[in-house]
PDB file of C-alpha atoms and ligand atoms in Angstrom:
ATOM      1  CA  UNK A   9      23.285 124.187  15.238  1.00 73.00           C
ATOM      2  CA  UNK A  10      20.817 122.453  17.830  1.00 89.00           C
ATOM      3  CA  UNK A  11      21.358 119.512  19.858  1.00 96.00           C
ATOM      4  CA  UNK A  12      17.595 118.569  19.398  1.00 98.00           C
ATOM      5  CA  UNK A  13      18.320 116.864  16.308  1.00 98.00           C
ATOM      6  CA  UNK A  14      20.885 114.288  16.574  1.00 98.00           C
ATOM      7  CA  UNK A  15      22.264 113.076  13.231  1.00 98.00           C
ATOM      8  CA  UNK A  16      24.492 109.964  13.004  1.00 97.00           C
ATOM      9  CA  UNK A  17      25.893 107.747   9.944  1.00 97.00           C
ATOM     10  CA  UNK A  18      27.039 104.400  10.586  1.00 97.00           C
ATOM     11  CA  UNK A  19      27.305 101.203   8.278  1.00 97.00           C
ATOM     12  CA  UNK A  20      25.542 103.219   5.424  1.00 98.00           C
ATOM     13  CA  UNK A  21      22.657 104.086   7.983  1.00 98.00           C
ATOM     14  CA  UNK A  22      21.820 107.665   8.671  1.00 98.00           C
ATOM     15  CA  UNK A  23      19.818 107.893  11.792  1.00 98.00           C
ATOM     16  CA  UNK A  24      18.037 111.440  12.719  1.00 98.00           C
ATOM     17  CA  UNK A  25      17.001 111.245  16.458  1.00 98.00           C
ATOM     18  CA  UNK A  26      14.351 113.823  17.792  1.00 98.00           C
ATOM     19  CA  UNK A  27      15.876 114.844  21.000  1.00 98.00           C
ATOM     20  CA  UNK A  28      13.926 117.228  23.032  1.00 98.00           C
ATOM     21  CA  UNK A  29      12.206 114.772  25.291  1.00 98.00           C
ATOM     22  CA  UNK A  30      11.429 117.206  27.952  1.00 98.00           C
ATOM     23  CA  UNK A  31       9.013 118.917  25.301  1.00 98.00           C
ATOM     24  CA  UNK A  32       7.790 115.273  23.863  1.00 98.00           C
ATOM     25  CA  UNK A  33      10.150 116.009  20.934  1.00 98.00           C
ATOM     26  CA  UNK A  34       8.087 119.215  19.814  1.00 98.00           C
ATOM     27  CA  UNK A  35       9.768 120.428  16.672  1.00 98.00           C
ATOM     28  CA  UNK A  36      11.117 124.083  16.414  1.00 97.00           C
ATOM     29  CA  UNK A  37      12.439 126.058  13.360  1.00 95.00           C
ATOM     30  CA  UNK A  38      15.882 125.300  14.184  1.00 96.00           C
ATOM     31  CA  UNK A  39      15.212 121.475  14.399  1.00 97.00           C
ATOM     32  CA  UNK A  40      13.378 121.777  10.972  1.00 97.00           C
ATOM     33  CA  UNK A  41      16.605 123.453   9.582  1.00 97.00           C
ATOM     34  CA  UNK A  42      18.793 120.626  11.055  1.00 98.00           C
ATOM     35  CA  UNK A  43      16.268 117.898   9.460  1.00 98.00           C
ATOM     36  CA  UNK A  44      16.155 119.467   6.162  1.00 98.00           C
ATOM     37  CA  UNK A  45      19.941 119.733   6.289  1.00 98.00           C
ATOM     38  CA  UNK A  46      20.266 116.095   7.112  1.00 98.00           C
ATOM     39  CA  UNK A  47      18.123 114.670   4.606  1.00 98.00           C
ATOM     40  CA  UNK A  48      19.364 116.852   1.736  1.00 98.00           C
ATOM     41  CA  UNK A  49      23.001 115.520   2.859  1.00 98.00           C
ATOM     42  CA  UNK A  50      22.004 112.074   2.605  1.00 98.00           C
ATOM     43  CA  UNK A  51      20.168 112.355  -0.498  1.00 98.00           C
ATOM     44  CA  UNK A  52      23.645 113.271  -2.108  1.00 97.00           C
ATOM     45  CA  UNK A  53      25.849 111.103   0.004  1.00 96.00           C
ATOM     46  CA  UNK A  54      27.048 108.186  -1.850  1.00 94.00           C
ATOM     47  CA  UNK A  55      27.876 106.265   1.362  1.00 94.00           C
ATOM     48  CA  UNK A  56      24.805 106.581   3.143  1.00 98.00           C
ATOM     49  CA  UNK A  57      21.908 104.329   1.766  1.00 98.00           C
ATOM     50  CA  UNK A  58      19.300 104.164   4.397  1.00 98.00           C
ATOM     51  CA  UNK A  59      17.802 107.114   6.668  1.00 98.00           C
ATOM     52  CA  UNK A  60      15.719 106.361   9.483  1.00 98.00           C
ATOM     53  CA  UNK A  61      14.077 108.913  11.859  1.00 98.00           C
ATOM     54  CA  UNK A  62      13.132 108.263  15.750  1.00 98.00           C
ATOM     55  CA  UNK A  63      12.867 110.013  18.795  1.00 98.00           C
ATOM     56  CA  UNK A  64      14.303 109.968  22.299  1.00 98.00           C
ATOM     57  CA  UNK A  65      12.244 109.114  25.094  1.00 97.00           C
ATOM     58  CA  UNK A  66       8.449 108.287  25.348  1.00 98.00           C
ATOM     59  CA  UNK A  67       7.451 110.180  22.297  1.00 98.00           C
ATOM     60  CA  UNK A  68       8.159 110.223  18.619  1.00 98.00           C
ATOM     61  CA  UNK A  69       7.179 113.880  18.380  1.00 98.00           C
ATOM     62  CA  UNK A  70       4.410 115.738  19.696  1.00 98.00           C
ATOM     63  CA  UNK A  71       4.436 117.948  16.261  1.00 98.00           C
ATOM     64  CA  UNK A  72       5.267 121.327  15.534  1.00 96.00           C
ATOM     65  CA  UNK A  73       6.280 123.530  18.378  1.00 96.00           C
ATOM     66  CA  UNK A  74       3.144 125.432  19.276  1.00 92.00           C
ATOM     67  CA  UNK A  75       5.160 128.418  20.521  1.00 90.00           C
ATOM     68  CA  UNK A  76       7.058 128.564  17.108  1.00 88.00           C
ATOM     69  CA  UNK A  77       3.679 128.112  15.572  1.00 80.00           C
ATOM     70  CA  UNK A  78       2.359 131.333  17.262  1.00 78.00           C
ATOM     71  CA  UNK A  79       5.626 133.233  16.358  1.00 82.00           C
ATOM     72  CA  UNK A  80       5.502 132.449  12.651  1.00 72.00           C
ATOM     73  CA  UNK A  81       8.629 132.123  10.416  1.00 70.00           C
ATOM     74  CA  UNK A  82      11.782 134.169  10.891  1.00 72.00           C
ATOM     75  CA  UNK A  83      14.112 135.903   8.341  1.00 75.00           C
ATOM     76  CA  UNK A  84      13.557 135.579   4.571  1.00 77.00           C
ATOM     77  CA  UNK A  85      13.882 132.667   2.378  1.00 84.00           C
ATOM     78  CA  UNK A  86      11.875 129.306   2.539  1.00 90.00           C
ATOM     79  CA  UNK A  87      10.566 128.351   6.192  1.00 92.00           C
ATOM     80  CA  UNK A  88      12.727 125.675   7.461  1.00 95.00           C
ATOM     81  CA  UNK A  89       9.601 123.536   7.977  1.00 95.00           C
ATOM     82  CA  UNK A  90       8.886 123.755   3.994  1.00 94.00           C
ATOM     83  CA  UNK A  91      12.552 122.935   3.559  1.00 96.00           C
ATOM     84  CA  UNK A  92      12.209 119.540   5.485  1.00 98.00           C
ATOM     85  CA  UNK A  93       8.828 118.962   3.803  1.00 97.00           C
ATOM     86  CA  UNK A  94      10.057 119.249   0.278  1.00 96.00           C
ATOM     87  CA  UNK A  95      13.486 117.681   1.223  1.00 98.00           C
ATOM     88  CA  UNK A  96      11.390 114.358   2.391  1.00 98.00           C
ATOM     89  CA  UNK A  97       9.030 114.390  -0.656  1.00 96.00           C
ATOM     90  CA  UNK A  98      12.182 114.718  -3.099  1.00 95.00           C
ATOM     91  CA  UNK A  99      14.330 112.248  -1.560  1.00 97.00           C
ATOM     92  CA  UNK A 100      15.092 109.433  -4.070  1.00 97.00           C
ATOM     93  CA  UNK A 101      16.676 107.272  -1.290  1.00 98.00           C
ATOM     94  CA  UNK A 102      14.734 105.076   1.439  1.00 98.00           C
ATOM     95  CA  UNK A 103      13.197 106.867   4.080  1.00 98.00           C
ATOM     96  CA  UNK A 104      12.514 104.983   7.522  1.00 98.00           C
ATOM     97  CA  UNK A 105      10.180 106.220  10.175  1.00 98.00           C
ATOM     98  CA  UNK A 106      10.689 104.125  13.540  1.00 98.00           C
ATOM     99  CA  UNK A 107       7.951 105.749  15.301  1.00 98.00           C
ATOM    100  CA  UNK A 108       8.774 104.510  19.080  1.00 98.00           C
ATOM    101  CA  UNK A 109       5.829 106.626  20.777  1.00 98.00           C
ATOM    102  CA  UNK A 110       2.982 109.228  19.908  1.00 98.00           C
ATOM    103  CA  UNK A 111       3.244 110.927  16.603  1.00 98.00           C
ATOM    104  CA  UNK A 112       1.154 113.984  16.484  1.00 98.00           C
ATOM    105  CA  UNK A 113       0.680 116.236  13.498  1.00 98.00           C
ATOM    106  CA  UNK A 114       3.888 116.690  11.241  1.00 98.00           C
ATOM    107  CA  UNK A 115       4.856 113.439  13.628  1.00 98.00           C
ATOM    108  CA  UNK A 116       2.125 111.843  11.443  1.00 98.00           C
ATOM    109  CA  UNK A 117       2.272 113.382   8.309  1.00 97.00           C
ATOM    110  CA  UNK A 118       6.190 112.845   7.888  1.00 98.00           C
ATOM    111  CA  UNK A 119       5.515 108.901   7.888  1.00 98.00           C
ATOM    112  CA  UNK A 120       3.435 109.487   4.883  1.00 98.00           C
ATOM    113  CA  UNK A 121       6.680 110.426   2.858  1.00 97.00           C
ATOM    114  CA  UNK A 122       8.682 107.753   4.323  1.00 98.00           C
ATOM    115  CA  UNK A 123       8.810 104.364   2.625  1.00 98.00           C
ATOM    116  CA  UNK A 124       8.750 102.184   5.575  1.00 98.00           C
ATOM    117  CA  UNK A 125       7.007 102.741   8.722  1.00 98.00           C
ATOM    118  CA  UNK A 126       7.637 101.005  12.011  1.00 98.00           C
ATOM    119  CA  UNK A 127       5.749 101.251  15.197  1.00 98.00           C
ATOM    120  CA  UNK A 128       6.333 100.402  18.984  1.00 98.00           C
ATOM    121  CA  UNK A 129       2.977  99.097  20.562  1.00 98.00           C
ATOM    122  CA  UNK A 130       2.700 101.882  22.320  1.00 98.00           C
ATOM    123  CA  UNK A 131       3.004 104.466  19.426  1.00 98.00           C
ATOM    124  CA  UNK A 132      -0.295 106.604  18.472  1.00 98.00           C
ATOM    125  CA  UNK A 133      -0.800 108.457  15.436  1.00 98.00           C
ATOM    126  CA  UNK A 134      -3.024 111.868  15.260  1.00 98.00           C
ATOM    127  CA  UNK A 135      -3.395 114.801  13.299  1.00 98.00           C
ATOM    128  CA  UNK A 136      -5.415 117.459  15.409  1.00 97.00           C
ATOM    129  CA  UNK A 137      -4.841 120.346  12.964  1.00 97.00           C
ATOM    130  CA  UNK A 138      -8.764 120.984  13.011  1.00 97.00           C
ATOM    131  CA  UNK A 139      -8.597 121.307  16.660  1.00 96.00           C
ATOM    132  CA  UNK A 140      -5.843 123.832  16.476  1.00 95.00           C
ATOM    133  CA  UNK A 141      -7.907 125.982  13.842  1.00 97.00           C
ATOM    134  CA  UNK A 142      -5.509 124.584  11.489  1.00 97.00           C
ATOM    135  CA  UNK A 143      -5.673 122.163   7.963  1.00 97.00           C
ATOM    136  CA  UNK A 144      -3.388 119.177   6.866  1.00 97.00           C
ATOM    137  CA  UNK A 145       0.048 119.810   5.759  1.00 95.00           C
ATOM    138  CA  UNK A 146       2.506 117.848   3.572  1.00 95.00           C
ATOM    139  CA  UNK A 147       0.138 116.687   1.127  1.00 95.00           C
ATOM    140  CA  UNK A 148      -1.429 114.775   3.990  1.00 97.00           C
ATOM    141  CA  UNK A 149      -4.989 115.761   2.786  1.00 97.00           C
ATOM    142  CA  UNK A 150      -4.223 113.662  -0.650  1.00 96.00           C
ATOM    143  CA  UNK A 151      -1.851 110.989   0.807  1.00 96.00           C
ATOM    144  CA  UNK A 152      -3.678 109.832   4.111  1.00 97.00           C
ATOM    145  CA  UNK A 153      -7.099 109.493   2.393  1.00 97.00           C
ATOM    146  CA  UNK A 154      -4.950 107.475  -0.570  1.00 95.00           C
ATOM    147  CA  UNK A 155      -3.742 105.304   1.975  1.00 96.00           C
ATOM    148  CA  UNK A 156      -6.621 104.672   4.505  1.00 97.00           C
ATOM    149  CA  UNK A 157      -9.547 105.759   2.498  1.00 97.00           C
ATOM    150  CA  UNK A 158     -11.789 109.048   3.098  1.00 97.00           C
ATOM    151  CA  UNK A 159     -13.897 108.156   5.731  1.00 97.00           C
ATOM    152  CA  UNK A 160     -10.919 106.835   8.093  1.00 97.00           C
ATOM    153  CA  UNK A 161      -8.792 109.984   7.074  1.00 98.00           C
ATOM    154  CA  UNK A 162     -11.619 112.241   7.893  1.00 98.00           C
ATOM    155  CA  UNK A 163     -12.262 110.574  11.116  1.00 97.00           C
ATOM    156  CA  UNK A 164      -8.550 111.226  11.872  1.00 98.00           C
ATOM    157  CA  UNK A 165      -8.452 114.774  10.639  1.00 98.00           C
ATOM    158  CA  UNK A 166     -12.192 115.935  11.652  1.00 98.00           C
ATOM    159  CA  UNK A 167     -12.044 114.519  15.103  1.00 97.00           C
ATOM    160  CA  UNK A 168      -8.335 114.632  15.765  1.00 97.00           C
ATOM    161  CA  UNK A 169      -8.559 111.481  17.510  1.00 97.00           C
ATOM    162  CA  UNK A 170      -5.262 109.199  18.011  1.00 98.00           C
ATOM    163  CA  UNK A 171      -4.966 105.608  16.291  1.00 98.00           C
ATOM    164  CA  UNK A 172      -3.275 102.632  18.106  1.00 98.00           C
ATOM    165  CA  UNK A 173      -0.392 101.217  16.332  1.00 98.00           C
ATOM    166  CA  UNK A 174      -2.375  98.222  15.681  1.00 98.00           C
ATOM    167  CA  UNK A 175      -5.221 100.331  14.044  1.00 98.00           C
ATOM    168  CA  UNK A 176      -2.762 101.974  11.970  1.00 98.00           C
ATOM    169  CA  UNK A 177      -1.287  98.595  11.008  1.00 98.00           C
ATOM    170  CA  UNK A 178      -4.580  97.526   9.893  1.00 98.00           C
ATOM    171  CA  UNK A 179      -5.407 100.980   7.845  1.00 97.00           C
ATOM    172  CA  UNK A 180      -2.014 100.456   5.854  1.00 97.00           C
ATOM    173  CA  UNK A 181      -0.454 103.469   7.629  1.00 98.00           C
ATOM    174  CA  UNK A 182       2.004 101.313   9.419  1.00 98.00           C
ATOM    175  CA  UNK A 183       4.360  98.433   7.658  1.00 98.00           C
ATOM    176  CA  UNK A 184       5.118  96.585  10.771  1.00 98.00           C
ATOM    177  CA  UNK A 185       4.264  96.622  14.711  1.00 98.00           C
ATOM    178  CA  UNK A 186       6.742  95.495  17.422  1.00 98.00           C
ATOM    179  CA  UNK A 187       6.441  95.186  21.172  1.00 98.00           C
ATOM    180  CA  UNK A 188       8.161  98.279  23.082  1.00 98.00           C
ATOM    181  CA  UNK A 189      10.868  96.171  24.364  1.00 97.00           C
ATOM    182  CA  UNK A 190      12.138  94.531  20.859  1.00 98.00           C
ATOM    183  CA  UNK A 191      11.349  97.856  19.024  1.00 98.00           C
ATOM    184  CA  UNK A 192      14.841  99.454  18.586  1.00 97.00           C
ATOM    185  CA  UNK A 193      16.368  95.775  18.140  1.00 98.00           C
ATOM    186  CA  UNK A 194      13.822  95.172  15.130  1.00 98.00           C
ATOM    187  CA  UNK A 195      13.680  98.602  13.606  1.00 98.00           C
ATOM    188  CA  UNK A 196      17.886  98.811  13.670  1.00 98.00           C
ATOM    189  CA  UNK A 197      18.075  95.539  12.256  1.00 98.00           C
ATOM    190  CA  UNK A 198      15.488  96.168   9.427  1.00 98.00           C
ATOM    191  CA  UNK A 199      16.884  99.658   8.685  1.00 98.00           C
ATOM    192  CA  UNK A 200      20.525  97.985   8.179  1.00 98.00           C
ATOM    193  CA  UNK A 201      18.995  95.321   6.064  1.00 98.00           C
ATOM    194  CA  UNK A 202      17.583  98.223   4.014  1.00 98.00           C
ATOM    195  CA  UNK A 203      20.921 100.235   4.113  1.00 98.00           C
ATOM    196  CA  UNK A 204      22.874  96.931   2.803  1.00 98.00           C
ATOM    197  CA  UNK A 205      20.878  96.225  -0.221  1.00 97.00           C
ATOM    198  CA  UNK A 206      21.479  97.063  -3.690  1.00 97.00           C
ATOM    199  CA  UNK A 207      21.157 100.991  -4.033  1.00 97.00           C
ATOM    200  CA  UNK A 208      20.166 101.255  -7.473  1.00 96.00           C
ATOM    201  CA  UNK A 209      17.455  98.765  -7.208  1.00 97.00           C
ATOM    202  CA  UNK A 210      16.384 100.334  -4.033  1.00 97.00           C
ATOM    203  CA  UNK A 211      16.148 103.726  -5.789  1.00 96.00           C
ATOM    204  CA  UNK A 212      14.399 102.456  -8.679  1.00 95.00           C
ATOM    205  CA  UNK A 213      11.978 100.675  -6.567  1.00 96.00           C
ATOM    206  CA  UNK A 214      11.179 103.685  -4.543  1.00 96.00           C
ATOM    207  CA  UNK A 215      10.523 105.628  -7.963  1.00 93.00           C
ATOM    208  CA  UNK A 216       8.433 102.978  -8.971  1.00 92.00           C
ATOM    209  CA  UNK A 217       6.049 103.032  -6.062  1.00 92.00           C
ATOM    210  CA  UNK A 218       5.776 106.445  -5.620  1.00 87.00           C
ATOM    211  CA  UNK A 219       4.528 107.896  -9.076  1.00 76.00           C
ATOM    212  CA  UNK A 220       2.676 111.043  -8.215  1.00 75.00           C
ATOM    213  CA  UNK A 221       5.181 113.641  -7.098  1.00 81.00           C
ATOM    214  CA  UNK A 222       3.743 116.557  -9.207  1.00 86.00           C
ATOM    215  CA  UNK A 223       0.508 116.066  -7.866  1.00 89.00           C
ATOM    216  CA  UNK A 224       1.920 116.027  -4.366  1.00 91.00           C
ATOM    217  CA  UNK A 225       3.875 119.193  -4.854  1.00 92.00           C
ATOM    218  CA  UNK A 226       0.903 120.963  -6.146  1.00 93.00           C
ATOM    219  CA  UNK A 227      -1.207 119.540  -3.190  1.00 94.00           C
ATOM    220  CA  UNK A 228       1.196 121.012  -0.832  1.00 93.00           C
ATOM    221  CA  UNK A 229       1.301 124.501  -2.326  1.00 94.00           C
ATOM    222  CA  UNK A 230      -2.463 124.713  -2.071  1.00 96.00           C
ATOM    223  CA  UNK A 231      -2.203 123.365   1.805  1.00 96.00           C
ATOM    224  CA  UNK A 232       0.340 125.652   2.311  1.00 94.00           C
ATOM    225  CA  UNK A 233      -1.489 128.680   1.119  1.00 95.00           C
ATOM    226  CA  UNK A 234      -4.649 127.858   3.367  1.00 96.00           C
ATOM    227  CA  UNK A 235      -2.541 126.820   6.460  1.00 95.00           C
ATOM    228  CA  UNK A 236      -0.705 130.155   6.210  1.00 93.00           C
ATOM    229  CA  UNK A 237      -4.022 131.895   6.131  1.00 95.00           C
ATOM    230  CA  UNK A 238      -5.386 129.947   8.901  1.00 95.00           C
ATOM    231  CA  UNK A 239      -2.328 130.646  11.434  1.00 93.00           C
ATOM    232  CA  UNK A 240      -3.062 134.392  11.044  1.00 93.00           C
ATOM    233  CA  UNK A 241      -6.731 133.635  11.910  1.00 95.00           C
ATOM    234  CA  UNK A 242      -8.483 134.030  15.018  1.00 96.00           C
ATOM    235  CA  UNK A 243      -9.839 130.680  14.962  1.00 96.00           C
ATOM    236  CA  UNK A 244      -5.896 129.521  15.347  1.00 95.00           C
ATOM    237  CA  UNK A 245      -5.328 132.345  18.427  1.00 94.00           C
ATOM    238  CA  UNK A 246      -8.581 131.139  20.127  1.00 96.00           C
ATOM    239  CA  UNK A 247      -7.465 127.179  19.665  1.00 95.00           C
ATOM    240  CA  UNK A 248      -3.919 127.792  21.184  1.00 92.00           C
ATOM    241  CA  UNK A 249      -5.306 129.979  24.014  1.00 93.00           C
ATOM    242  CA  UNK A 250      -7.779 127.401  24.928  1.00 95.00           C
ATOM    243  CA  UNK A 251      -5.166 124.771  24.771  1.00 91.00           C
ATOM    244  CA  UNK A 252      -2.926 126.785  26.932  1.00 91.00           C
ATOM    245  CA  UNK A 253      -5.434 127.511  29.338  1.00 95.00           C
ATOM    246  CA  UNK A 254      -6.351 123.997  29.359  1.00 94.00           C
ATOM    247  CA  UNK A 255     -10.441 124.999  28.780  1.00 96.00           C
ATOM    248  CA  UNK A 256     -12.682 124.118  25.569  1.00 96.00           C
ATOM    249  CA  UNK A 257     -12.107 126.456  22.521  1.00 96.00           C
ATOM    250  CA  UNK A 258     -15.316 128.534  21.680  1.00 96.00           C
ATOM    251  CA  UNK A 259     -15.519 129.806  17.894  1.00 96.00           C
ATOM    252  CA  UNK A 260     -17.513 132.414  16.778  1.00 87.00           C
TER     253      UNK A 260
HETATM  254  N1  COA B 302       4.967 122.344  21.207  1.00 77.11           N
HETATM  255  C1  COA B 302       5.447 123.050  22.560  1.00 77.11           C
HETATM  256  N2  COA B 302       5.528 122.521  23.602  1.00 77.11           N
HETATM  257  C2  COA B 302       5.083 121.051  23.823  1.00 77.11           C
HETATM  258  C3  COA B 302       4.613 120.594  22.629  1.00 77.11           C
HETATM  259  C4  COA B 302       4.152 121.218  21.623  1.00 77.11           C
HETATM  260  N3  COA B 302       3.697 120.724  20.442  1.00 77.11           N
HETATM  261  N4  COA B 302       4.050 119.278  23.057  1.00 77.11           N
HETATM  262  C5  COA B 302       4.452 119.295  24.490  1.00 77.11           C
HETATM  263  N5  COA B 302       5.018 120.152  24.824  1.00 77.11           N
HETATM  264  C6  COA B 302       5.671 120.499  26.108  1.00 77.11           C
HETATM  265  C7  COA B 302       4.526 121.211  27.087  1.00 77.11           C
HETATM  266  O1  COA B 302       4.151 122.346  26.827  1.00 77.11           O
HETATM  267  C8  COA B 302       5.318 120.835  28.574  1.00 77.11           C
HETATM  268  O2  COA B 302       6.415 121.972  28.605  1.00 77.11           O
HETATM  269  P1  COA B 302       6.475 121.987  30.147  1.00 77.11           P
HETATM  270  O3  COA B 302       7.089 121.283  31.110  1.00 77.11           O
HETATM  271  O4  COA B 302       7.561 123.181  29.780  1.00 77.11           O
HETATM  272  O5  COA B 302       5.111 122.428  30.714  1.00 77.11           O
HETATM  273  C9  COA B 302       6.067 119.195  28.040  1.00 77.11           C
HETATM  274  O6  COA B 302       6.033 119.419  26.782  1.00 77.11           O
HETATM  275  C10 COA B 302       5.304 118.235  28.535  1.00 77.11           C
HETATM  276  O7  COA B 302       4.028 118.145  27.769  1.00 77.11           O
HETATM  277  P2  COA B 302       2.583 118.132  28.839  1.00 77.11           P
HETATM  278  O8  COA B 302       1.859 118.530  28.080  1.00 77.11           O
HETATM  279  O9  COA B 302       3.003 118.232  30.103  1.00 77.11           O
HETATM  280  O10 COA B 302       2.517 116.356  28.914  1.00 77.11           O
HETATM  281  P3  COA B 302       1.548 115.234  28.635  1.00 77.11           P
HETATM  282  O11 COA B 302       1.827 113.857  28.904  1.00 77.11           O
HETATM  283  O12 COA B 302       0.407 115.798  29.676  1.00 77.11           O
HETATM  284  O13 COA B 302       0.838 115.644  27.346  1.00 77.11           O
HETATM  285  C11 COA B 302       1.148 116.051  24.928  1.00 77.11           C
HETATM  286  C12 COA B 302       1.786 115.577  25.999  1.00 77.11           C
HETATM  287  C13 COA B 302       1.801 115.903  23.724  1.00 77.11           C
HETATM  288  C14 COA B 302      -0.555 115.254  24.543  1.00 77.11           C
HETATM  289  C15 COA B 302       0.255 117.584  25.148  1.00 77.11           C
HETATM  290  O14 COA B 302       1.571 118.258  25.511  1.00 77.11           O
HETATM  291  C16 COA B 302      -0.055 118.211  23.933  1.00 77.11           C
HETATM  292  O15 COA B 302      -1.253 117.862  23.595  1.00 77.11           O
HETATM  293  N6  COA B 302       0.678 118.986  22.970  1.00 77.11           N
HETATM  294  C17 COA B 302       0.343 119.794  21.860  1.00 77.11           C
HETATM  295  C18 COA B 302       0.366 118.710  20.866  1.00 77.11           C
HETATM  296  C19 COA B 302      -0.083 119.300  19.548  1.00 77.11           C
HETATM  297  O16 COA B 302      -1.260 119.965  19.338  1.00 77.11           O
HETATM  298  N7  COA B 302       0.789 119.665  18.512  1.00 77.11           N
HETATM  299  C20 COA B 302       0.752 120.300  17.395  1.00 77.11           C
HETATM  300  C21 COA B 302       0.186 119.189  16.484  1.00 77.11           C
HETATM  301  S1  COA B 302      -0.146 120.301  14.715  1.00 77.11           S
END
């Protein structure tokens, strides 16, 4: 159990909150496990009709905990991050991302598996995998170009730059943007609207809109193999060492 993930269900709406604000909501393996369990429980809970991810504090999430990345998976079985990514990919019910602040790495890529993505004015989106000597994950190498186009996706992946919420809205990565002061109220009301809607019509609509699940799974497998190899590479070691020392990385 970790209190870095808060899960609450009320009025048919499950809210999963990243609750590690002192670390900008960086996600550890324990947090991924709690998130995977929450999504799997929601998928089979007839009472819950919508699930919303959001963050406590000024960040949505700064992505995978860098220390955890370096340590690698613990124990046997499917790593918690993989369990979580498969849980959101396979969830037949609506998933909502309420992006209250910067969404880095998996913070961005999880939104690609959400059906509605709401962003606060101060939210930003970045996928700095290459900067870390890594590669895209969660089928984002397929989904991001499909949503925003290949040139824009390469700008995000290859430079690691941050998109503003307004840019993300123009690119189709985000459903709607609300001013910071109105964000919690507006997204809460919209999530409740989804939770109150006809559940079977909602599920069918999701299945109709998301048609390429097999391709997504294949893409995740290929990405996962390359990602794991890069995690063990000198490029990753140098990237993290440079980031910790706040110096530019130098690659051979
Ligand atoms: N993993 C582990 N710890 C993280 C983290 C991450 N992804 N992101 C932030 N933190 C921690 C910092 O180490 C720091 O901890 P400390 O107070 O014990 O020193 C704390 O959160 C606050 O971060 P800090 O860097 O001081 O705040 P900032 O406002 O200057 O910068 C970020 C915030 C998110 C821009 C910066 O921390 C960062 O670049 N983090 C790495 C993001 C990343 O590359 N994620 C992986 C994507 S694949």
